[in-house]
Amino acid sequence: MKRARRGLECIWRKSRDVSDQARAKAAIRAYSVALRAARKAFTTARIASAANRPSELFRVVGELLRPPEAQGLPDDSATRCSDFAHHFAGKVAQIRLELDSSLIVVPEEVTEVPVCSILWDSFRLVLPDDVEGILGSVRATTCALDPCPSWLVKLAKDGLLDWFVTIINASLVQGSVPSCFKQAVVKPLLKKPSLDPSICNNYRPISNLPFLGKVLERVVAKQLQEFLDDTDFLDCSQSGFRPGHSTETALVALVDDLRRELDRGSVTLLVLLDISAAFDTIDHGILLGRLSGMGLGGTVLQWLRSFLGGRSQMVKLGDSCSDPWPLTSGVPQGSILSPMLFNIYMKPLGEVIRSFGGRCHLYADDTQIHYSFPSESKEAPRMLNQCLAAVADWMRRSKLWINPDKTEALLVSRASDRGIGWQPVLDGVALPLKSQVRSLGVLLDSALTLEAQVSAVAGRAFAQLKLVRQLRPYLVKSDLTTVVHALVTSRLDYCNALYVGLPLKTARKLQLVQRSAARLITGASYRERSTPLFKELLAAVHLPVPIQGEYHHL
């Protein structure tokens, strides 16, 4: 069609005939219509390929708006793989070395196993229906070590179920994890597009495990979660990777505690700990001791010991791979069991903090300590610093490394009480008091007004709307709605229970985002009233921000 259009243009330019001009214009219009239709079909297909997968939708929309640029990595992939492998392994080894050098004797309270009767010593064997349900729910992510694509395994699951059941039950009965399931392939991912791609420290390792190993881990994770629920073992302040808990529940509980102390007239010091490579430095001996201390034994404890030991991973770039290196510490990244084991590992920390009169809220390795006291208290500095010293000591004994330089502190108080004349000290480093800190993605200020958070959310949402507007000519209304809700409304929804009760002047910024999104979807003009537009979008539960927060909170 493009060639025919150019041909008709050439004929008209030579002849200058009116009829040739009309045919050329008709061809140009037809080509423009066909090009727009092709773009719309392509965009619709790309959006449909990421249905019900927000992270994938983010990536697809980003590629549609800004085609990915090739990263400037060296041509020698084999050398690059080796560099990444040495960097990732060396980082963990260096942290462990520094931790070991700071401890002369490992204390008994860390290594000794508490006396506890065995509450769970054998797994419940699985049935074909159990495995079929897990295969249906697990994502089809293929590892380079898999003998065939995972989507093919899921497609042919009816003929493979009995084989899967035999392998899984044999592993559960013998208390052993097959060695082929304990190998991982690591892909380096640049932390930010603006960083230098030639520096290894600017990458984070993304681990991929064999598909069938993930199925086995889900079987164990389901039974382990049932045990944790029945025994109510986990710390009540831990919100990470637990059913019915989320970053929102952690933040709502934290902000509620801080506001209650403000109402009592107290001053609260909030400390956000930064733990370096927390999941990678966990000591296997300490973890197994804590698993035994919570009542695990028999083949259950034997299976978990096998799961942790004998692991290795290698870096893969294109067709090149590094030599595998052994993992002697940490829990495997990408495993559904790892966050659960980490929560068990961190349980004693809450008891340490509460023993000094402090309180804490945890989400996996994000640890938030807050200590409340009267503004004129003279004992508060000593008690808080003792608490932080005990926390730092417990971390060292548990082979976890706190980075004081990245740890943040915030003083929450009334304006008249601002300034206490001293700074908390963590591991010999004075922590400067900041005007605002970011906790689990939410900006908290000293007066808990959340104005900085609302402004930041509104700014990012308007930036996304500006980008989505470029795609609007090539999206049908249903796809446009999907993209807006994924990229814009989701930002407003995140932890919106915190916005309940905010002054109208603060919440109005988010309402303006909603109105702009509604006009973008419906094609309404700027002067048109937004109330009818919200009614049109009720099918997507697109409520005004204050109502959203109250609805979500309830």
CSV table of C-alpha atoms in Angstrom, one decimal, residues 184-499:
chain,number,residue,atom,x,y,z
A,184,ALA,CA,19.7,-21.3,40.3
A,185,VAL,CA,20.4,-19.2,37.3
A,186,VAL,CA,21.0,-15.5,38.0
A,187,LYS,CA,20.3,-12.7,35.6
A,188,PRO,CA,21.7,-9.2,36.5
A,189,LEU,CA,19.1,-6.4,36.4
A,190,LEU,CA,20.1,-2.8,36.3
A,191,LYS,CA,18.7,-1.0,39.4
A,192,LYS,CA,17.9,2.2,37.5
A,193,PRO,CA,18.1,3.1,33.8
A,194,SER,CA,20.2,6.2,34.6
A,195,LEU,CA,23.0,4.1,36.2
A,196,ASP,CA,26.2,3.1,34.4
A,197,PRO,CA,25.6,-0.4,33.0
A,198,SER,CA,29.4,-1.1,33.0
A,199,ILE,CA,29.6,-1.1,36.8
A,200,CYS,CA,28.6,-4.4,38.5
A,201,ASN,CA,27.5,-2.7,41.7
A,202,ASN,CA,24.6,-1.0,39.8
A,203,TYR,CA,22.9,-4.4,39.2
A,204,ARG,CA,20.8,-6.6,41.4
A,205,PRO,CA,20.8,-10.4,41.0
A,206,ILE,CA,17.4,-11.9,39.8
A,207,SER,CA,17.4,-15.6,40.5
A,208,ASN,CA,15.4,-18.2,38.6
A,209,LEU,CA,14.8,-21.7,39.9
A,210,PRO,CA,13.7,-24.9,38.1
A,211,PHE,CA,10.0,-25.1,37.5
A,212,LEU,CA,9.3,-28.4,39.2
A,213,GLY,CA,11.3,-27.3,42.2
A,214,LYS,CA,8.9,-24.4,42.6
A,215,VAL,CA,6.0,-26.8,42.6
A,216,LEU,CA,7.6,-28.9,45.3
A,217,GLU,CA,8.3,-25.7,47.4
A,218,ARG,CA,4.7,-24.6,47.1
A,219,VAL,CA,3.6,-28.0,48.6
A,220,VAL,CA,5.9,-27.5,51.6
A,221,ALA,CA,5.0,-23.8,51.9
A,222,LYS,CA,1.3,-24.5,52.1
A,223,GLN,CA,1.8,-27.0,55.0
A,224,LEU,CA,4.3,-24.7,56.7
A,225,GLN,CA,1.9,-21.8,56.6
A,226,GLU,CA,-0.8,-24.0,58.1
A,227,PHE,CA,1.6,-24.9,61.0
A,228,LEU,CA,2.5,-21.2,61.6
A,229,ASP,CA,-1.2,-20.3,61.7
A,230,ASP,CA,-2.1,-23.1,64.0
A,231,THR,CA,0.7,-22.3,66.5
A,232,ASP,CA,0.5,-18.5,66.1
A,233,PHE,CA,4.3,-18.5,66.1
A,234,LEU,CA,5.2,-15.4,64.1
A,235,ASP,CA,5.6,-12.1,65.8
A,236,CYS,CA,2.4,-10.0,65.8
A,237,SER,CA,4.3,-7.0,64.4
A,238,GLN,CA,5.5,-9.0,61.3
A,239,SER,CA,3.4,-8.2,58.2
A,240,GLY,CA,5.6,-9.5,55.4
A,241,PHE,CA,4.4,-12.4,53.3
A,242,ARG,CA,1.6,-13.4,55.6
A,243,PRO,CA,-2.1,-14.1,54.7
A,244,GLY,CA,-4.2,-11.1,55.6
A,245,HIS,CA,-1.2,-8.8,55.9
A,246,SER,CA,0.4,-6.3,53.5
A,247,THR,CA,2.5,-3.2,53.4
A,248,GLU,CA,-0.8,-1.3,53.9
A,249,THR,CA,-1.6,-3.1,57.2
A,250,ALA,CA,2.0,-2.5,58.4
A,251,LEU,CA,1.8,1.3,57.5
A,252,VAL,CA,-1.7,1.7,58.9
A,253,ALA,CA,-0.6,0.1,62.2
A,254,LEU,CA,2.5,2.3,62.3
A,255,VAL,CA,0.8,5.6,61.6
A,256,ASP,CA,-2.0,4.7,64.0
A,257,ASP,CA,0.6,4.1,66.8
A,258,LEU,CA,2.3,7.4,66.0
A,259,ARG,CA,-0.9,9.4,65.9
A,260,ARG,CA,-2.1,7.9,69.2
A,261,GLU,CA,1.2,9.0,70.8
A,262,LEU,CA,0.8,12.5,69.4
A,263,ASP,CA,-2.7,12.7,70.9
A,264,ARG,CA,-1.2,11.8,74.3
A,265,GLY,CA,1.2,14.6,74.0
A,266,SER,CA,4.3,12.3,73.6
A,267,VAL,CA,7.2,12.6,71.3
A,268,THR,CA,8.1,9.6,69.1
A,269,LEU,CA,11.4,8.8,67.5
A,270,LEU,CA,11.0,6.5,64.5
A,271,VAL,CA,14.1,4.6,63.3
A,272,LEU,CA,14.1,2.8,59.9
A,273,LEU,CA,16.8,0.2,59.8
A,274,ASP,CA,18.6,-0.7,56.6
A,275,ILE,CA,19.9,-4.3,56.5
A,276,SER,CA,22.4,-5.1,53.8
A,277,ALA,CA,21.7,-8.3,51.7
A,278,ALA,CA,19.5,-9.6,54.6
A,279,PHE,CA,18.2,-12.7,52.7
A,280,ASP,CA,21.7,-13.6,51.5
A,281,THR,CA,23.5,-13.6,54.9
A,282,ILE,CA,21.2,-15.7,57.0
A,283,ASP,CA,23.1,-18.4,58.9
A,284,HIS,CA,21.9,-21.9,58.2
A,285,GLY,CA,22.8,-23.2,61.6
A,286,ILE,CA,21.0,-20.5,63.5
A,287,LEU,CA,17.9,-20.8,61.2
A,288,LEU,CA,17.8,-24.6,61.7
A,289,GLY,CA,18.1,-24.1,65.5
A,290,ARG,CA,15.1,-21.7,65.4
A,291,LEU,CA,13.1,-24.1,63.3
A,292,SER,CA,13.8,-26.9,65.8
A,293,GLY,CA,13.0,-24.5,68.6
A,294,MET,CA,9.5,-23.9,67.2
A,295,GLY,CA,8.6,-27.6,67.3
A,296,LEU,CA,9.9,-29.0,63.9
A,297,GLY,CA,11.5,-32.3,63.8
A,298,GLY,CA,11.7,-35.6,61.9
A,299,THR,CA,11.6,-35.6,58.1
A,300,VAL,CA,10.2,-32.0,58.2
A,301,LEU,CA,13.4,-30.6,59.7
A,302,GLN,CA,15.5,-33.0,57.6
A,303,TRP,CA,13.8,-31.7,54.4
A,304,LEU,CA,14.4,-28.1,55.3
A,305,ARG,CA,18.1,-28.9,56.1
A,306,SER,CA,18.4,-30.5,52.7
A,307,PHE,CA,16.6,-27.5,51.1
A,308,LEU,CA,19.1,-25.0,52.6
A,309,GLY,CA,22.3,-27.0,52.0
A,310,GLY,CA,24.1,-27.9,48.8
A,311,ARG,CA,22.9,-25.0,46.8
A,312,SER,CA,24.7,-23.2,43.9
A,313,GLN,CA,24.0,-20.6,41.4
A,314,MET,CA,25.5,-19.2,38.2
A,315,VAL,CA,25.2,-16.0,36.1
A,316,LYS,CA,23.8,-16.3,32.6
A,317,LEU,CA,24.0,-13.6,29.9
A,318,GLY,CA,22.8,-14.6,26.5
A,319,ASP,CA,24.5,-17.9,25.6
A,320,SER,CA,27.3,-17.5,28.2
A,321,CYS,CA,27.3,-18.8,31.7
A,322,SER,CA,29.7,-18.3,34.6
A,323,ASP,CA,31.0,-21.2,36.7
A,324,PRO,CA,28.6,-22.1,39.5
A,325,TRP,CA,29.5,-21.1,43.0
A,326,PRO,CA,28.2,-22.6,46.2
A,327,LEU,CA,25.8,-20.8,48.5
A,328,THR,CA,26.8,-21.4,52.1
A,329,SER,CA,24.5,-18.9,53.7
A,330,GLY,CA,21.1,-17.2,53.0
A,331,VAL,CA,17.8,-18.4,51.7
A,332,PRO,CA,17.3,-18.9,48.0
A,333,GLN,CA,16.0,-15.9,46.1
A,334,GLY,CA,12.9,-16.6,44.0
A,335,SER,CA,11.6,-19.4,46.4
A,336,ILE,CA,8.2,-19.1,48.0
A,337,LEU,CA,9.7,-20.6,51.1
A,338,SER,CA,12.4,-18.0,51.6
A,339,PRO,CA,10.2,-15.2,53.0
A,340,MET,CA,8.5,-17.6,55.4
A,341,LEU,CA,11.9,-18.8,56.7
A,342,PHE,CA,13.1,-15.2,57.0
A,343,ASN,CA,10.1,-14.3,59.1
A,344,ILE,CA,10.9,-17.2,61.5
A,345,TYR,CA,14.5,-16.1,61.6
A,346,MET,CA,13.6,-12.5,62.6
A,347,LYS,CA,11.0,-13.4,65.3
A,348,PRO,CA,13.3,-12.8,68.3
A,349,LEU,CA,14.0,-9.2,67.2
A,350,GLY,CA,10.6,-8.0,68.2
A,351,GLU,CA,11.1,-9.4,71.7
A,352,VAL,CA,14.4,-7.6,72.0
A,353,ILE,CA,12.9,-4.2,71.0
A,354,ARG,CA,9.8,-4.6,73.3
A,355,SER,CA,12.1,-5.5,76.3
A,356,PHE,CA,13.3,-1.8,76.3
A,357,GLY,CA,9.8,-0.4,76.0
A,358,GLY,CA,10.0,0.2,72.3
A,359,ARG,CA,7.6,-0.9,69.6
A,360,CYS,CA,8.3,-2.2,66.1
A,361,HIS,CA,6.6,-3.0,62.8
A,362,LEU,CA,8.3,-5.3,60.3
A,363,TYR,CA,7.7,-6.1,56.7
A,364,ALA,CA,10.2,-8.9,55.8
A,365,ASP,CA,13.6,-7.1,56.2
A,366,ASP,CA,12.1,-3.6,56.5
A,367,THR,CA,12.3,-2.9,60.3
A,368,GLN,CA,10.7,0.2,61.8
A,369,ILE,CA,11.4,0.9,65.5
A,370,HIS,CA,9.6,3.6,67.3
A,371,TYR,CA,10.1,4.8,70.9
A,372,SER,CA,7.7,7.2,72.5
A,373,PHE,CA,8.4,9.4,75.5
A,374,PRO,CA,7.4,12.8,77.1
A,375,SER,CA,9.2,15.7,75.5
A,376,GLU,CA,10.9,16.6,78.8
A,377,SER,CA,12.1,13.1,79.6
A,378,LYS,CA,15.8,12.8,80.5
A,379,GLU,CA,15.8,9.0,80.5
A,380,ALA,CA,14.6,8.7,76.9
A,381,PRO,CA,18.1,9.1,75.2
A,382,ARG,CA,19.7,6.5,77.4
A,383,MET,CA,16.8,3.9,76.9
A,384,LEU,CA,16.6,4.4,73.2
A,385,ASN,CA,20.3,4.2,72.7
A,386,GLN,CA,20.4,1.0,74.8
A,387,CYS,CA,17.6,-0.4,72.7
A,388,LEU,CA,19.4,0.4,69.4
A,389,ALA,CA,22.7,-1.1,70.8
A,390,ALA,CA,20.8,-4.3,71.7
A,391,VAL,CA,19.3,-4.4,68.3
A,392,ALA,CA,22.7,-3.9,66.6
A,393,ASP,CA,24.2,-6.6,68.9
A,394,TRP,CA,21.4,-9.1,68.1
A,395,MET,CA,21.8,-8.4,64.3
A,396,ARG,CA,25.5,-9.1,64.5
A,397,ARG,CA,24.9,-12.3,66.5
A,398,SER,CA,22.3,-13.4,63.9
A,399,LYS,CA,24.8,-12.7,61.0
A,400,LEU,CA,22.8,-9.7,59.7
A,401,TRP,CA,24.5,-6.4,58.8
A,402,ILE,CA,22.9,-3.1,59.6
A,403,ASN,CA,24.1,-0.2,57.5
A,404,PRO,CA,24.0,2.9,59.8
A,405,ASP,CA,24.7,5.3,56.9
A,406,LYS,CA,21.4,4.3,55.2
A,407,THR,CA,19.4,4.0,58.4
A,408,GLU,CA,17.0,6.9,58.8
A,409,ALA,CA,15.5,8.6,61.9
A,410,LEU,CA,12.4,10.8,62.1
A,411,LEU,CA,11.1,12.8,65.1
A,412,VAL,CA,7.3,12.8,65.2
A,413,SER,CA,6.0,15.6,67.5
A,414,ARG,CA,3.9,18.7,67.6
A,415,ALA,CA,5.4,21.8,66.1
A,416,SER,CA,6.1,23.3,69.5
A,417,ASP,CA,8.1,20.3,70.6
A,418,ARG,CA,10.2,20.1,67.5
A,419,GLY,CA,13.8,19.5,68.4
A,420,ILE,CA,15.0,17.3,71.3
A,421,GLY,CA,18.6,18.4,71.5
A,422,TRP,CA,20.1,14.9,70.9
A,423,GLN,CA,20.5,12.3,68.2
A,424,PRO,CA,20.0,8.5,68.5
A,425,VAL,CA,23.2,6.5,68.1
A,426,LEU,CA,23.3,3.2,66.2
A,427,ASP,CA,26.5,1.1,66.3
A,428,GLY,CA,28.6,4.1,67.1
A,429,VAL,CA,27.1,6.3,64.4
A,430,ALA,CA,24.8,9.3,65.3
A,431,LEU,CA,21.6,9.2,63.2
A,432,PRO,CA,20.6,12.7,61.9
A,433,LEU,CA,17.0,13.5,62.3
A,434,LYS,CA,15.3,14.0,58.9
A,435,SER,CA,12.3,16.1,58.1
A,436,GLN,CA,10.7,13.2,56.2
A,437,VAL,CA,11.5,9.5,55.6
A,438,ARG,CA,10.2,6.9,53.1
A,439,SER,CA,8.7,3.9,54.8
A,440,LEU,CA,7.5,1.0,52.5
A,441,GLY,CA,7.1,3.5,49.7
A,442,VAL,CA,5.2,6.2,51.7
A,443,LEU,CA,6.7,9.5,52.7
A,444,LEU,CA,6.1,10.3,56.4
A,445,ASP,CA,6.8,13.8,57.7
A,446,SER,CA,7.3,14.9,61.3
A,447,ALA,CA,3.7,16.1,61.8
A,448,LEU,CA,2.2,13.1,59.9
A,449,THR,CA,0.4,15.5,57.5
A,450,LEU,CA,1.2,13.2,54.5
A,451,GLU,CA,1.4,16.4,52.3
A,452,ALA,CA,4.7,15.3,50.8
A,453,GLN,CA,3.3,11.8,50.1
A,454,VAL,CA,0.2,13.1,48.4
A,455,SER,CA,2.2,15.6,46.3
A,456,ALA,CA,4.6,12.9,45.2
A,457,VAL,CA,1.8,10.5,44.3
A,458,ALA,CA,-0.1,13.2,42.4
A,459,GLY,CA,3.0,14.2,40.5
A,460,ARG,CA,3.8,10.7,39.4
A,461,ALA,CA,0.2,10.0,38.5
A,462,PHE,CA,0.0,13.1,36.3
A,463,ALA,CA,3.3,12.1,34.6
A,464,GLN,CA,1.8,8.7,33.8
A,465,LEU,CA,-1.4,10.3,32.4
A,466,LYS,CA,0.7,12.5,30.2
A,467,LEU,CA,2.4,9.4,28.8
A,468,VAL,CA,-0.8,7.4,28.4
A,469,ARG,CA,-2.3,10.3,26.5
A,470,GLN,CA,0.2,9.6,23.7
A,471,LEU,CA,-1.2,6.0,23.4
A,472,ARG,CA,-4.9,7.1,23.4
A,473,PRO,CA,-5.3,7.3,19.6
A,474,TYR,CA,-4.2,3.6,19.3
A,475,LEU,CA,-6.2,2.1,22.2
A,476,VAL,CA,-9.9,1.1,22.3
A,477,LYS,CA,-11.7,2.3,25.3
A,478,SER,CA,-11.5,-1.0,27.3
A,479,ASP,CA,-7.7,-1.1,26.8
A,480,LEU,CA,-7.4,2.5,27.7
A,481,THR,CA,-9.3,1.9,30.9
A,482,THR,CA,-7.1,-1.0,31.7
A,483,VAL,CA,-3.9,1.0,31.2
A,484,VAL,CA,-5.2,4.0,33.2
A,485,HIS,CA,-6.2,1.8,36.1
A,486,ALA,CA,-2.9,-0.1,36.1
A,487,LEU,CA,-0.6,2.9,35.8
A,488,VAL,CA,-2.6,5.7,37.5
A,489,THR,CA,-5.4,4.4,39.7
A,490,SER,CA,-3.1,1.8,41.2
A,491,ARG,CA,-0.9,4.6,42.5
A,492,LEU,CA,-3.9,6.3,44.2
A,493,ASP,CA,-5.0,3.0,45.6
A,494,TYR,CA,-1.7,2.1,47.3
A,495,CYS,CA,-2.1,2.5,51.0
A,496,ASN,CA,-5.1,4.8,50.5
A,497,ALA,CA,-6.4,3.9,54.0
A,498,LEU,CA,-3.8,6.4,55.2
A,499,TYR,CA,-5.6,9.2,53.3
